[in-house]
mmCIF file of C-alpha atoms in Angstrom:
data_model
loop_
_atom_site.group_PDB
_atom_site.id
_atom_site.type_symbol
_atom_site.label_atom_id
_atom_site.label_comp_id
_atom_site.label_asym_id
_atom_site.label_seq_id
_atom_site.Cartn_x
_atom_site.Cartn_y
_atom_site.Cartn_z
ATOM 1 C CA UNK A 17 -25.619 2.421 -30.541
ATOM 2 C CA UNK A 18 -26.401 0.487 -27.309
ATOM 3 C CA UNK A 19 -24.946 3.338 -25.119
ATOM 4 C CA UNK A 20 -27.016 4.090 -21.395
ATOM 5 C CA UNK A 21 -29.890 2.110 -22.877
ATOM 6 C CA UNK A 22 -30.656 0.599 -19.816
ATOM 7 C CA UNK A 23 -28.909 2.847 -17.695
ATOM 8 C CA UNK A 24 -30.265 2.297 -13.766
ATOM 9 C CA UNK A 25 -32.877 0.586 -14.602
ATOM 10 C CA UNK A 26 -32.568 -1.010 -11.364
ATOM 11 C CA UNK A 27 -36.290 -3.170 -11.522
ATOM 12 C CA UNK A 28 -34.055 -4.837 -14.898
ATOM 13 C CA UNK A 29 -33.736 -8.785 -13.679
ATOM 14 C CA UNK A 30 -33.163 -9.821 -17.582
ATOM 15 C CA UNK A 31 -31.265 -8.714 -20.079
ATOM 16 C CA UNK A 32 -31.684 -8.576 -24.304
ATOM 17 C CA UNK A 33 -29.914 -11.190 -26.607
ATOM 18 C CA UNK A 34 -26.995 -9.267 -27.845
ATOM 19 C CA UNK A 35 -26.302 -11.624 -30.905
ATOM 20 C CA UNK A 36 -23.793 -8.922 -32.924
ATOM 21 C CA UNK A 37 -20.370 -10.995 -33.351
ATOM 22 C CA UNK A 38 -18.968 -7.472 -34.918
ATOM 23 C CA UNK A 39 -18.979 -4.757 -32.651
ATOM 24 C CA UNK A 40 -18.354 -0.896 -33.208
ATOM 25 C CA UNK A 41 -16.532 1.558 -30.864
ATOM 26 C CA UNK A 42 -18.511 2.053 -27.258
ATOM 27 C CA UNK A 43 -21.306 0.032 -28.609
ATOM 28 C CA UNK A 44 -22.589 -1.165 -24.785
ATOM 29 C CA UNK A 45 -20.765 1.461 -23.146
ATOM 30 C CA UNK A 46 -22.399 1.671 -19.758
ATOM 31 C CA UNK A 47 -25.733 -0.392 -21.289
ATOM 32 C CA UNK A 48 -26.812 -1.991 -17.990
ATOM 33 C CA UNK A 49 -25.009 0.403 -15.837
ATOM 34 C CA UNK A 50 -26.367 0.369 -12.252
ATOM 35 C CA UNK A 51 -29.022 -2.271 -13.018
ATOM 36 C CA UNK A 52 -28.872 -3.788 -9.449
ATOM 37 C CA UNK A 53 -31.399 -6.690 -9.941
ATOM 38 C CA UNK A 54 -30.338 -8.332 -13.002
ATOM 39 C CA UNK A 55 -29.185 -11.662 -12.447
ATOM 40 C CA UNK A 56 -28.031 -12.878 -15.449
ATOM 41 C CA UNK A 57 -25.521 -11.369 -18.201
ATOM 42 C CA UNK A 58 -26.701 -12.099 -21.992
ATOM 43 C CA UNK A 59 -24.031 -13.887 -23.998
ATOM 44 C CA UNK A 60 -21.527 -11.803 -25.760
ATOM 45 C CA UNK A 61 -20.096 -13.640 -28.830
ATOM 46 C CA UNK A 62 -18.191 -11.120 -30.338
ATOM 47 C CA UNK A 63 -14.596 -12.315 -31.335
ATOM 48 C CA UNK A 64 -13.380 -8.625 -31.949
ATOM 49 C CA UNK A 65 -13.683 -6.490 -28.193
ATOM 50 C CA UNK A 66 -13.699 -3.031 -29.989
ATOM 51 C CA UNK A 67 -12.429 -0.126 -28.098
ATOM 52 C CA UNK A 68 -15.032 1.075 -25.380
ATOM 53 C CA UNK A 69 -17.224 -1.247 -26.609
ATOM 54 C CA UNK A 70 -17.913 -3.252 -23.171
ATOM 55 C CA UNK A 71 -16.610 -0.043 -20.828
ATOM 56 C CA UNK A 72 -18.349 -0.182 -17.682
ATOM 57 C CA UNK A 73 -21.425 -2.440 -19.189
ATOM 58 C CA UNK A 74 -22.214 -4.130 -15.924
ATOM 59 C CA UNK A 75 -20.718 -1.595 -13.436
ATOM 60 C CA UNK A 76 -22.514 -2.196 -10.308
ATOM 61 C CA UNK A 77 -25.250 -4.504 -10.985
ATOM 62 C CA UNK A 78 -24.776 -5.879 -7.354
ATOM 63 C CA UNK A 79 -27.018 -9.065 -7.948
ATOM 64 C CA UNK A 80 -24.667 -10.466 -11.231
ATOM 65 C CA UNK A 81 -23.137 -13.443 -10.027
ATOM 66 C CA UNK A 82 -22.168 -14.982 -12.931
ATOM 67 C CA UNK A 83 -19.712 -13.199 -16.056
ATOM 68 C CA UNK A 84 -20.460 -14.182 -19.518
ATOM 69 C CA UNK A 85 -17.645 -16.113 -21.559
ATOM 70 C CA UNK A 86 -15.482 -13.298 -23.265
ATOM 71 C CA UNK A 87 -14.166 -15.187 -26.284
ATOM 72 C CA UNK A 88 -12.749 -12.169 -28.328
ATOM 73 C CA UNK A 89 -9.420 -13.044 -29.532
ATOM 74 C CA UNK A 90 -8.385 -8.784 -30.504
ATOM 75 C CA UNK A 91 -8.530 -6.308 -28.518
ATOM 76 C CA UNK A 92 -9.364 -2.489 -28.313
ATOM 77 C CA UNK A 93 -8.354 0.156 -25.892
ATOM 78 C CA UNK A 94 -10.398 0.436 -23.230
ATOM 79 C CA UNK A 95 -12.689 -2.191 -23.860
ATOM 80 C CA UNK A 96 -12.960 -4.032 -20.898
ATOM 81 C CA UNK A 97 -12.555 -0.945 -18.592
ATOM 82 C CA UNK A 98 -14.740 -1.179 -15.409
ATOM 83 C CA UNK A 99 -16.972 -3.804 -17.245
ATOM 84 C CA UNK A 100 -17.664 -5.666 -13.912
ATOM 85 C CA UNK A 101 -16.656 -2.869 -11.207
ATOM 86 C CA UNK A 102 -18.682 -2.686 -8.110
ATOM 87 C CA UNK A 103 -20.360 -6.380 -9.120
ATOM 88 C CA UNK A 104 -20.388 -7.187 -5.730
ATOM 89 C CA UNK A 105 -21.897 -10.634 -6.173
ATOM 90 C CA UNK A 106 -19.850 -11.792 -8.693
ATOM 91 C CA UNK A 107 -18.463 -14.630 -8.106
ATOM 92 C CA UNK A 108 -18.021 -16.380 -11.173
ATOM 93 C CA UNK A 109 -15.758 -15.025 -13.998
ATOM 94 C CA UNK A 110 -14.148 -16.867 -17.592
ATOM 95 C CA UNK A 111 -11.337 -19.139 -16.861
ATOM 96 C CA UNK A 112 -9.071 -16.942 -19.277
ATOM 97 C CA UNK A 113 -8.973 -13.593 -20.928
ATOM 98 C CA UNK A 114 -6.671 -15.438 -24.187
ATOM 99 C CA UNK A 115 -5.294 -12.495 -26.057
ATOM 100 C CA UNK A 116 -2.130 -12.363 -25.566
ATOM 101 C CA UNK A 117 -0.949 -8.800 -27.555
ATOM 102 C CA UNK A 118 -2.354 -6.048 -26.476
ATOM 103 C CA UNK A 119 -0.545 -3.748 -27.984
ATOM 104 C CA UNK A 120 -2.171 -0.543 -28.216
ATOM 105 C CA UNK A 121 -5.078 -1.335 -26.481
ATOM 106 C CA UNK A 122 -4.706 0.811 -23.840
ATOM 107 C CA UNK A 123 -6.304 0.355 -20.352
ATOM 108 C CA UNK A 124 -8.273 -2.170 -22.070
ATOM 109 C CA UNK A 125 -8.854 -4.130 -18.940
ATOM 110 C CA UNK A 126 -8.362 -1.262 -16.344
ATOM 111 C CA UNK A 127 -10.633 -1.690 -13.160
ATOM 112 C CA UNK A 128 -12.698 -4.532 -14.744
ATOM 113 C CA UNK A 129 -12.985 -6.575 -11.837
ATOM 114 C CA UNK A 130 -12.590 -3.525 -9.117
ATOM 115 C CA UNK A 131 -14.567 -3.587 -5.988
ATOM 116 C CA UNK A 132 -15.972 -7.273 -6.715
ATOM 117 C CA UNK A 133 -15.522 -8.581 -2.914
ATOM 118 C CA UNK A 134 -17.194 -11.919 -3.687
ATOM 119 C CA UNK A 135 -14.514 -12.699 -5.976
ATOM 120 C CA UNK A 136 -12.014 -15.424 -5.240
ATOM 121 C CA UNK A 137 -10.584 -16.658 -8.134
ATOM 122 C CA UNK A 138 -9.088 -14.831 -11.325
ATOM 123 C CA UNK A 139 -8.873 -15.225 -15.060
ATOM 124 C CA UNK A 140 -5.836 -16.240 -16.271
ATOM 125 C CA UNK A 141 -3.918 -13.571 -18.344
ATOM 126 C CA UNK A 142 -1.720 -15.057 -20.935
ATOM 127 C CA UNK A 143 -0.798 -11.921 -22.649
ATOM 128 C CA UNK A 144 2.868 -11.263 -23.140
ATOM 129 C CA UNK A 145 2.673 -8.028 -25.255
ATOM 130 C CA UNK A 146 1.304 -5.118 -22.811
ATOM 131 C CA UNK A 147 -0.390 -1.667 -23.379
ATOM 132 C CA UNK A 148 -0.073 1.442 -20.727
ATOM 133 C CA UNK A 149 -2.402 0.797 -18.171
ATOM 134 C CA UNK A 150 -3.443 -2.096 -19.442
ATOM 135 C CA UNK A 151 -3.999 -3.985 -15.702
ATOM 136 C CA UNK A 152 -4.815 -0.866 -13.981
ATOM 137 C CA UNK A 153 -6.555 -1.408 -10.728
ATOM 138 C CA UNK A 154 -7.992 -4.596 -12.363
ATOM 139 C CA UNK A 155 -8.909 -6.500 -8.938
ATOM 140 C CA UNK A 156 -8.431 -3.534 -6.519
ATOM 141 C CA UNK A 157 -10.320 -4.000 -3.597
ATOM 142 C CA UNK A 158 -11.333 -8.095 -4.627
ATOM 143 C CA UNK A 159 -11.127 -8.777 -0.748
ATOM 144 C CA UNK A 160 -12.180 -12.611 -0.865
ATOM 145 C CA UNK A 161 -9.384 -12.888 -4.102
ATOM 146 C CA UNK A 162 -7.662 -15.899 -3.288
ATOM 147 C CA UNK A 163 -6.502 -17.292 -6.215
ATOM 148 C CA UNK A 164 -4.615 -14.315 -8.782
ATOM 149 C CA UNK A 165 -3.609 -15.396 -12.314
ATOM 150 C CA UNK A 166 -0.577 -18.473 -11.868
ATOM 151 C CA UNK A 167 1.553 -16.350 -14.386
ATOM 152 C CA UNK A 168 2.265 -13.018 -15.573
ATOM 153 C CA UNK A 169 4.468 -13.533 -18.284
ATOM 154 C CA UNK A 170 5.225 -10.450 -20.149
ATOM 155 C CA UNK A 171 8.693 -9.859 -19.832
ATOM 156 C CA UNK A 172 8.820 -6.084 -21.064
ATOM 157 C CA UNK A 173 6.355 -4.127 -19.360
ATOM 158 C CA UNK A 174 5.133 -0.788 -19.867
ATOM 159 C CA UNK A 175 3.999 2.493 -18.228
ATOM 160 C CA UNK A 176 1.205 1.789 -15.336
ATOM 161 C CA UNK A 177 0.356 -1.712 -16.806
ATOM 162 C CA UNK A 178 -0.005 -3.211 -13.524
ATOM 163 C CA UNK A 179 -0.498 0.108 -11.422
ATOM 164 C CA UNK A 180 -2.894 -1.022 -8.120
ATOM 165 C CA UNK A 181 -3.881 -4.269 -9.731
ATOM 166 C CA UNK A 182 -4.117 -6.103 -6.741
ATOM 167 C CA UNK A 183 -4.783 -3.337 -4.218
ATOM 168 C CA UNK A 184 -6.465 -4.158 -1.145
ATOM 169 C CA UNK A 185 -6.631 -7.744 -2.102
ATOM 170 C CA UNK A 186 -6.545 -8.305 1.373
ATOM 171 C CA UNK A 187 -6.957 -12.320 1.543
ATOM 172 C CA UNK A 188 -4.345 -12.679 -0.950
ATOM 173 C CA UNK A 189 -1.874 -14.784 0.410
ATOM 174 C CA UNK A 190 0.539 -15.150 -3.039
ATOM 175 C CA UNK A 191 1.837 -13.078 -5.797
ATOM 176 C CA UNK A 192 1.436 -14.268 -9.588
ATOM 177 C CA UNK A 193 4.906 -16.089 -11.049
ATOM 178 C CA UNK A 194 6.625 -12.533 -11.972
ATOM 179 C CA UNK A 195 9.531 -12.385 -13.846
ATOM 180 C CA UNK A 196 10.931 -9.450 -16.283
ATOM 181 C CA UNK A 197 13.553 -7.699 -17.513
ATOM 182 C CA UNK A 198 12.360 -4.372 -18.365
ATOM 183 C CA UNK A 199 10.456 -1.665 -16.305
ATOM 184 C CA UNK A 200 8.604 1.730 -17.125
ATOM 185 C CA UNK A 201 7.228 4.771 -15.398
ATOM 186 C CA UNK A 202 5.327 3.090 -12.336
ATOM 187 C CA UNK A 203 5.008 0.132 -14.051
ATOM 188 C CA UNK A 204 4.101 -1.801 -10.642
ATOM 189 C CA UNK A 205 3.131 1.251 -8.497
ATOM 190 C CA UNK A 206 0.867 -0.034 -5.751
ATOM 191 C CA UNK A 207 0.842 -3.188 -7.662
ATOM 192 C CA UNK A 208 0.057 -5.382 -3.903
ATOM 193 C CA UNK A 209 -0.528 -2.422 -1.638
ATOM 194 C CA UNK A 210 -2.997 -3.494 1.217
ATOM 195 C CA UNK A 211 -2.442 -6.881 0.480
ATOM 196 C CA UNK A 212 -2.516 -7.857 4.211
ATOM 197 C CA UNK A 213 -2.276 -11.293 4.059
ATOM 198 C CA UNK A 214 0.841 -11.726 1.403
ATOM 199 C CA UNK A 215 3.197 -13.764 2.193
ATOM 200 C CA UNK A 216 4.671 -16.056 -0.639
ATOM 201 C CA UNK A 217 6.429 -13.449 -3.064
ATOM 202 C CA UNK A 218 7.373 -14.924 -6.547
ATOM 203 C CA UNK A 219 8.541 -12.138 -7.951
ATOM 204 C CA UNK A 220 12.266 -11.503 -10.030
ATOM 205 C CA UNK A 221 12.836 -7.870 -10.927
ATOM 206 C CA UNK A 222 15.734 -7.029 -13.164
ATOM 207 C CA UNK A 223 18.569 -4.990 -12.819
ATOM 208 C CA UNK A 224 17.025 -1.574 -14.171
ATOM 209 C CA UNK A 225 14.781 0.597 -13.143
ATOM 210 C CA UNK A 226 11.803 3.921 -14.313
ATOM 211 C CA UNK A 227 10.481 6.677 -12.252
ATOM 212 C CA UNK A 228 8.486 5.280 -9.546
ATOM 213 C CA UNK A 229 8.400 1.818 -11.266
ATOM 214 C CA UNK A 230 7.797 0.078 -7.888
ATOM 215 C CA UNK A 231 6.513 2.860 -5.585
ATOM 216 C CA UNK A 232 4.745 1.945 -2.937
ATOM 217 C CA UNK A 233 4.702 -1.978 -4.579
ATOM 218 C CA UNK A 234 4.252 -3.771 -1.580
ATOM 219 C CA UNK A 235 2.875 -0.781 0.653
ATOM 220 C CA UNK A 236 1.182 -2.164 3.967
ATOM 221 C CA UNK A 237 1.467 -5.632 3.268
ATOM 222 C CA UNK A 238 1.637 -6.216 7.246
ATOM 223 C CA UNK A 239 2.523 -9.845 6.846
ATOM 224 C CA UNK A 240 5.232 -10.207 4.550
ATOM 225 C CA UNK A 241 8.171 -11.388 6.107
ATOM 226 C CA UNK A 242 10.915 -11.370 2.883
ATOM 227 C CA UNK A 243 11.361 -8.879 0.022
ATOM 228 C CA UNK A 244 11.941 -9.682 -3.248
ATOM 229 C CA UNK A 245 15.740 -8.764 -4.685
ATOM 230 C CA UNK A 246 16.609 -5.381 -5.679
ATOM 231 C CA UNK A 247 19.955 -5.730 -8.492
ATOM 232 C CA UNK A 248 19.814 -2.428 -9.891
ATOM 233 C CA UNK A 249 23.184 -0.196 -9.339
ATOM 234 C CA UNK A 250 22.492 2.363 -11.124
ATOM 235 C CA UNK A 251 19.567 4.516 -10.295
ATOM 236 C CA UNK A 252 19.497 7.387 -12.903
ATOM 237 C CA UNK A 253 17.046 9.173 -14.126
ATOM 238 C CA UNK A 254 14.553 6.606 -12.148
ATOM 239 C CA UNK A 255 13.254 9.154 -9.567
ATOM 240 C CA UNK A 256 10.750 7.396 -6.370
ATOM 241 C CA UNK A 257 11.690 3.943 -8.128
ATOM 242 C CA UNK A 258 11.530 2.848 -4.586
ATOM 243 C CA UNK A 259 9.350 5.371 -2.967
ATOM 244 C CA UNK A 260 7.477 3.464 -0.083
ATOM 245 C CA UNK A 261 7.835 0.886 -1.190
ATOM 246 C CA UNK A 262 7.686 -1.511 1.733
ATOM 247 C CA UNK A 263 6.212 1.100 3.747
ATOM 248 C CA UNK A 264 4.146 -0.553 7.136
ATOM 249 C CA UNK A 265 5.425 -3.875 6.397
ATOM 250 C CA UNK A 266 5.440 -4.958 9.874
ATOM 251 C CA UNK A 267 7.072 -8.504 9.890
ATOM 252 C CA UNK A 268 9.441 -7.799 7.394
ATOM 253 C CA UNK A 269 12.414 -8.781 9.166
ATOM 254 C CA UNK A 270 15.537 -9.198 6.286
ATOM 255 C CA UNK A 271 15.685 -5.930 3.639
ATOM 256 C CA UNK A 272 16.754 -6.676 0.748
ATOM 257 C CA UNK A 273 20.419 -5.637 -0.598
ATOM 258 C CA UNK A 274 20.300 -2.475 -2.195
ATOM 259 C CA UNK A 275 23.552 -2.423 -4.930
ATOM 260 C CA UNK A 276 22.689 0.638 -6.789
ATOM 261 C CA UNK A 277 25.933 3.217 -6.317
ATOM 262 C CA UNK A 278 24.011 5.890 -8.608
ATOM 263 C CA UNK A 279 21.037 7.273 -7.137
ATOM 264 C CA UNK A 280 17.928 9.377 -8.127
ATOM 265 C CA UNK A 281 16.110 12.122 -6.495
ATOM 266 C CA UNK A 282 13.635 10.257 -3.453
ATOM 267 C CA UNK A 283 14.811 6.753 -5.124
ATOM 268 C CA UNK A 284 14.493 5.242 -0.996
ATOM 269 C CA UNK A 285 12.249 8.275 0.452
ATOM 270 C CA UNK A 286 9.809 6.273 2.856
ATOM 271 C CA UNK A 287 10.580 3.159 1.680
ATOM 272 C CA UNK A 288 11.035 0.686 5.302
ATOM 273 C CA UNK A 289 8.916 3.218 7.149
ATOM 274 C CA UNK A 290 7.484 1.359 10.663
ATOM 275 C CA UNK A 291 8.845 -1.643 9.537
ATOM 276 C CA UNK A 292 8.968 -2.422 13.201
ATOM 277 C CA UNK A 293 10.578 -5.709 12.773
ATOM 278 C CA UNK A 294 13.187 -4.716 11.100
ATOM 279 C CA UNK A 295 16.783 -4.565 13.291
ATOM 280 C CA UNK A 296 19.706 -3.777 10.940
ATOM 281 C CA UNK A 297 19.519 -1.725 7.733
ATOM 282 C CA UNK A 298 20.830 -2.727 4.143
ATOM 283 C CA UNK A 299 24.322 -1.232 3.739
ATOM 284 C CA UNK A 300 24.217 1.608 1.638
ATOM 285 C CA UNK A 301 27.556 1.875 -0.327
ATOM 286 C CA UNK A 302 26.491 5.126 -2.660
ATOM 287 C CA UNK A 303 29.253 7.527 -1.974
ATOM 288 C CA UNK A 304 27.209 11.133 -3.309
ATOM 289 C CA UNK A 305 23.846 11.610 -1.725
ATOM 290 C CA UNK A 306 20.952 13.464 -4.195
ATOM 291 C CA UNK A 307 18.155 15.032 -3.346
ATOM 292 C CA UNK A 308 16.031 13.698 -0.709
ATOM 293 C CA UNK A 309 17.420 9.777 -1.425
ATOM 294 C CA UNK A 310 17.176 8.895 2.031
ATOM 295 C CA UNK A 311 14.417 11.104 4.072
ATOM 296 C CA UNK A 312 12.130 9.486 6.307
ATOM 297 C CA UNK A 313 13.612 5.999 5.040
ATOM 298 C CA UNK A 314 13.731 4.413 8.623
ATOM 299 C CA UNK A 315 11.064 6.479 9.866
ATOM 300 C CA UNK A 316 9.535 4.893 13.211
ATOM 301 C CA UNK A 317 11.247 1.740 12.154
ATOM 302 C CA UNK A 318 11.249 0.928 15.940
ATOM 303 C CA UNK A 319 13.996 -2.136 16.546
ATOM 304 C CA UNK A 320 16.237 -0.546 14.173
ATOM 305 C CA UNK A 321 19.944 -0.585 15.843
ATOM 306 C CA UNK A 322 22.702 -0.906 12.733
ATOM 307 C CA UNK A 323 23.125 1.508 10.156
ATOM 308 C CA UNK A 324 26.140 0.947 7.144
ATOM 309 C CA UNK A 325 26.785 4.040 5.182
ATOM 310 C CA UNK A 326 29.663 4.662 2.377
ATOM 311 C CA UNK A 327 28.308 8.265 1.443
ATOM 312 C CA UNK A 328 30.896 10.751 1.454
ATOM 313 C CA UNK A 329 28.988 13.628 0.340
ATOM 314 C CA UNK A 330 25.541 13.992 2.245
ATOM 315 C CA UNK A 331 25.309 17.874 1.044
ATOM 316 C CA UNK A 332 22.556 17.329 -1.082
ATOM 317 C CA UNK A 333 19.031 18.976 0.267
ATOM 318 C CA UNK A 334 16.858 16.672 2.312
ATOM 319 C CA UNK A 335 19.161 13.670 1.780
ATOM 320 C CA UNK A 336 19.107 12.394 5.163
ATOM 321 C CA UNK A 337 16.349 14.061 6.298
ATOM 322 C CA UNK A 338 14.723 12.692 9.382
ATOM 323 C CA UNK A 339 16.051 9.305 7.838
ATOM 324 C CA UNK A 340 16.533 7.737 11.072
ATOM 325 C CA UNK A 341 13.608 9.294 13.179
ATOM 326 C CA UNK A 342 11.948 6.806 15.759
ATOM 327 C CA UNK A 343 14.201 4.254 15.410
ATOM 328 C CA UNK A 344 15.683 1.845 18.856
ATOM 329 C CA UNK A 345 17.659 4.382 21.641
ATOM 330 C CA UNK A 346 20.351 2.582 21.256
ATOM 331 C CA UNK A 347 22.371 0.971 18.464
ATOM 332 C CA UNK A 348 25.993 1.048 15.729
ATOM 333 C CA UNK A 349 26.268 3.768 13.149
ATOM 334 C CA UNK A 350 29.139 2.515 10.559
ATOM 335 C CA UNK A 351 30.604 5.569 8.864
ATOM 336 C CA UNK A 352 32.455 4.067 6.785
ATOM 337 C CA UNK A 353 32.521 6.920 4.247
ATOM 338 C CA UNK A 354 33.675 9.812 6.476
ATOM 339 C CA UNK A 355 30.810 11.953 5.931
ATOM 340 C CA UNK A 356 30.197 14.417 8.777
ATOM 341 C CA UNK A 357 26.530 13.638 10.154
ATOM 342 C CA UNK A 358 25.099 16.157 12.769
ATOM 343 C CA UNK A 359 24.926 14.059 16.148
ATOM 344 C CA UNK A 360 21.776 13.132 18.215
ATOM 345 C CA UNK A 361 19.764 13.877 15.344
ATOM 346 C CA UNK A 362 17.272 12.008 13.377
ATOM 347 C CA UNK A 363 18.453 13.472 10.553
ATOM 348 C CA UNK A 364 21.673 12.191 11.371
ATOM 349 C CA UNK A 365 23.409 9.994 13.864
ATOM 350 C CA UNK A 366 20.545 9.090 16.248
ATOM 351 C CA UNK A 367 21.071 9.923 20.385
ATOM 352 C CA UNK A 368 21.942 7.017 21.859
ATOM 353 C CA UNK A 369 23.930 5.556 18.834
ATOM 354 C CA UNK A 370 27.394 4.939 18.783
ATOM 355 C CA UNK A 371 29.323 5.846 15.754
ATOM 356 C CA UNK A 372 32.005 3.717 14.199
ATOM 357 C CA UNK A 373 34.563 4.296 10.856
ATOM 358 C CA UNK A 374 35.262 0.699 10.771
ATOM 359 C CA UNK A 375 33.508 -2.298 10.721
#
């Protein structure tokens, strides 16, 4: 009803009373949309957040400082979608978002805070039942975030819910409390990628894993210095679970163990590339090599000198490919699975190294 009615109406410092406590689908859908003087928010009282009904309602009014309370206790999909994205002033959001199912309420809060740089501190979001996409890109690009949510505590997550949340967060210094026991399809793709600052990872992953569940999870954050731990042994199925997945993370100086036996197609493709602090590799005990498991895995990791490999059977097409490119000139190659790697190659035994069949 309410859709585009004030649509760029960027001389707009005030906004109507919106008094409606029942809402219908999209009712503000993009109703102050680009209105970059207006300073205050009305008050939104509504207990039921409707699907669409607050998509993209204050997307880029760049002189909102302050959110209004959001008090609904059900939820719709897509209603909070991009409500607040581009707000660039915003530095004042509720203290909690308090529904805690959200089932079926799909990308309900996708992008709502994205691109708000004057944000430091988040809602807290109790929810424990998730929706696909539910967190997608939520704070991306919050630079001045500080503070993220104490807890996310749904233990079963689902596909994209917390794709990019936190992307380019690049002040953030510690992860949410994170601890679950069941992935999905790129569940936490990107999830801290660009997070520059991170240091203080609280996050427990369980022992399974989904196609691309944590791709590129902790991509370029330069100042991490631990990894979380990676139990899964059996990789099936879960295709670029760990694609990049620590790619350009600098100071990372300990990789995690990586168990899994069973691997999927690109499962490690990228995933310590130009970690330049790293100096021995994870021991990889899978004995058959798939399809492009290990390419470009080490790439330009520069201090690299100790590889441990069990694989037997390295037939598989792009497997190893360029896996140890740019690595140190010198270092131990531990074949302890007897495959036959072409020498002085990148995509095999590196010049320089020395192999060995024994530890």
């Amino acid at each position: 009803c309410y859709h585009n009615m004030f649509y760029a109406c960027t001389s707009l410092t005030t906004a109507p009373v919106l008094p409606a406590t029942t809402l219908a689908a999209g009712c503000y859908n993009n109703m102050f949309q680009g209105c970059s003087n207006l300073t205050t928010a009305p008050v939104l009282p509504a207990m039921n957040a409707s699907r669409y009904c607050y998509t993209a309602m204050f997307q880029n009014c760049t002189a909102l400082t302050t959110a209004p309370a959001l008090p609904a206790t059900t939820i719709g999909d897509n209603a909070y979608n991009s409500m607040f994205k581009g707000c660039t002033h915003l530095t004042s959001v509720p203290a909690s978002l308090p529904i805690t199912d959200l089932t079926g309420a799909n990308a309900c809060y996708a992008s709502m805070f994205e691109g708000c740089t004057a944000l430091t501190t988040a809602p807290s979001l109790p929810a424990t039942t998730l929706a696909d996409n539910c967190y997608y890109g939520m704070f991306k690009g919050c630079k001045y975030l500080t503070t993220p949510p104490s807890t996310l505590s749904a233990t079963t997550l689902v596909s994209n819910c917390y794709y990019e949340m936190f992307k380019n967060c690049q002040r953030l210094t510690s992860t949410p409390v994170i601890s679950f026991t069941a992935t999905a399809k790129s569940c936490c793709n990107s999830m801290f990628e660009g997070c520059n600052a991170l240091v203080n990872i609280s996050v427990t992953l369980p022992d399974n894993v989904s196609t691309s569940c944590y791709q590129g999870m902790f991509n370029e954050c330069k100042a991490m210095t631990t990894a979380p731990a990676l139990p899964a042994t059996d990789l099936t199925g879960a295709n670029s679970c760990y694609y990049n997945m620590f790619n350009r993370c600098f100071a990372l100086t300990t990789a995690p163990v990586l168990p899994a036996t069973t691997l999927a197609s690109q499962c490690y493709t990228y995933m310590f590339r130009q970690c330049t602090s790293l100096t021995t590799a994870p021991a990889l005990p899978a004995t058959t090599l798939v399809y492009a498991c290990y390419e470009n895995m080490f790439l330009n990791c520069t201090n690299l000198n100790n590889v441990t490999t069990y694989a037997q059977d390295i037939s598989a097409n792009l497997c190893v490919n360029s896996w140890l490119s740019g690595v140190s000139g010198t270092g131990d190659f531990y074949n302890l699975g007897g495959a036959t790697y072409t020498a002085d190659s990148a995509s095999g035994i590196p010049t320089g190294w020395t192999e060995h069949s024994t530890l």
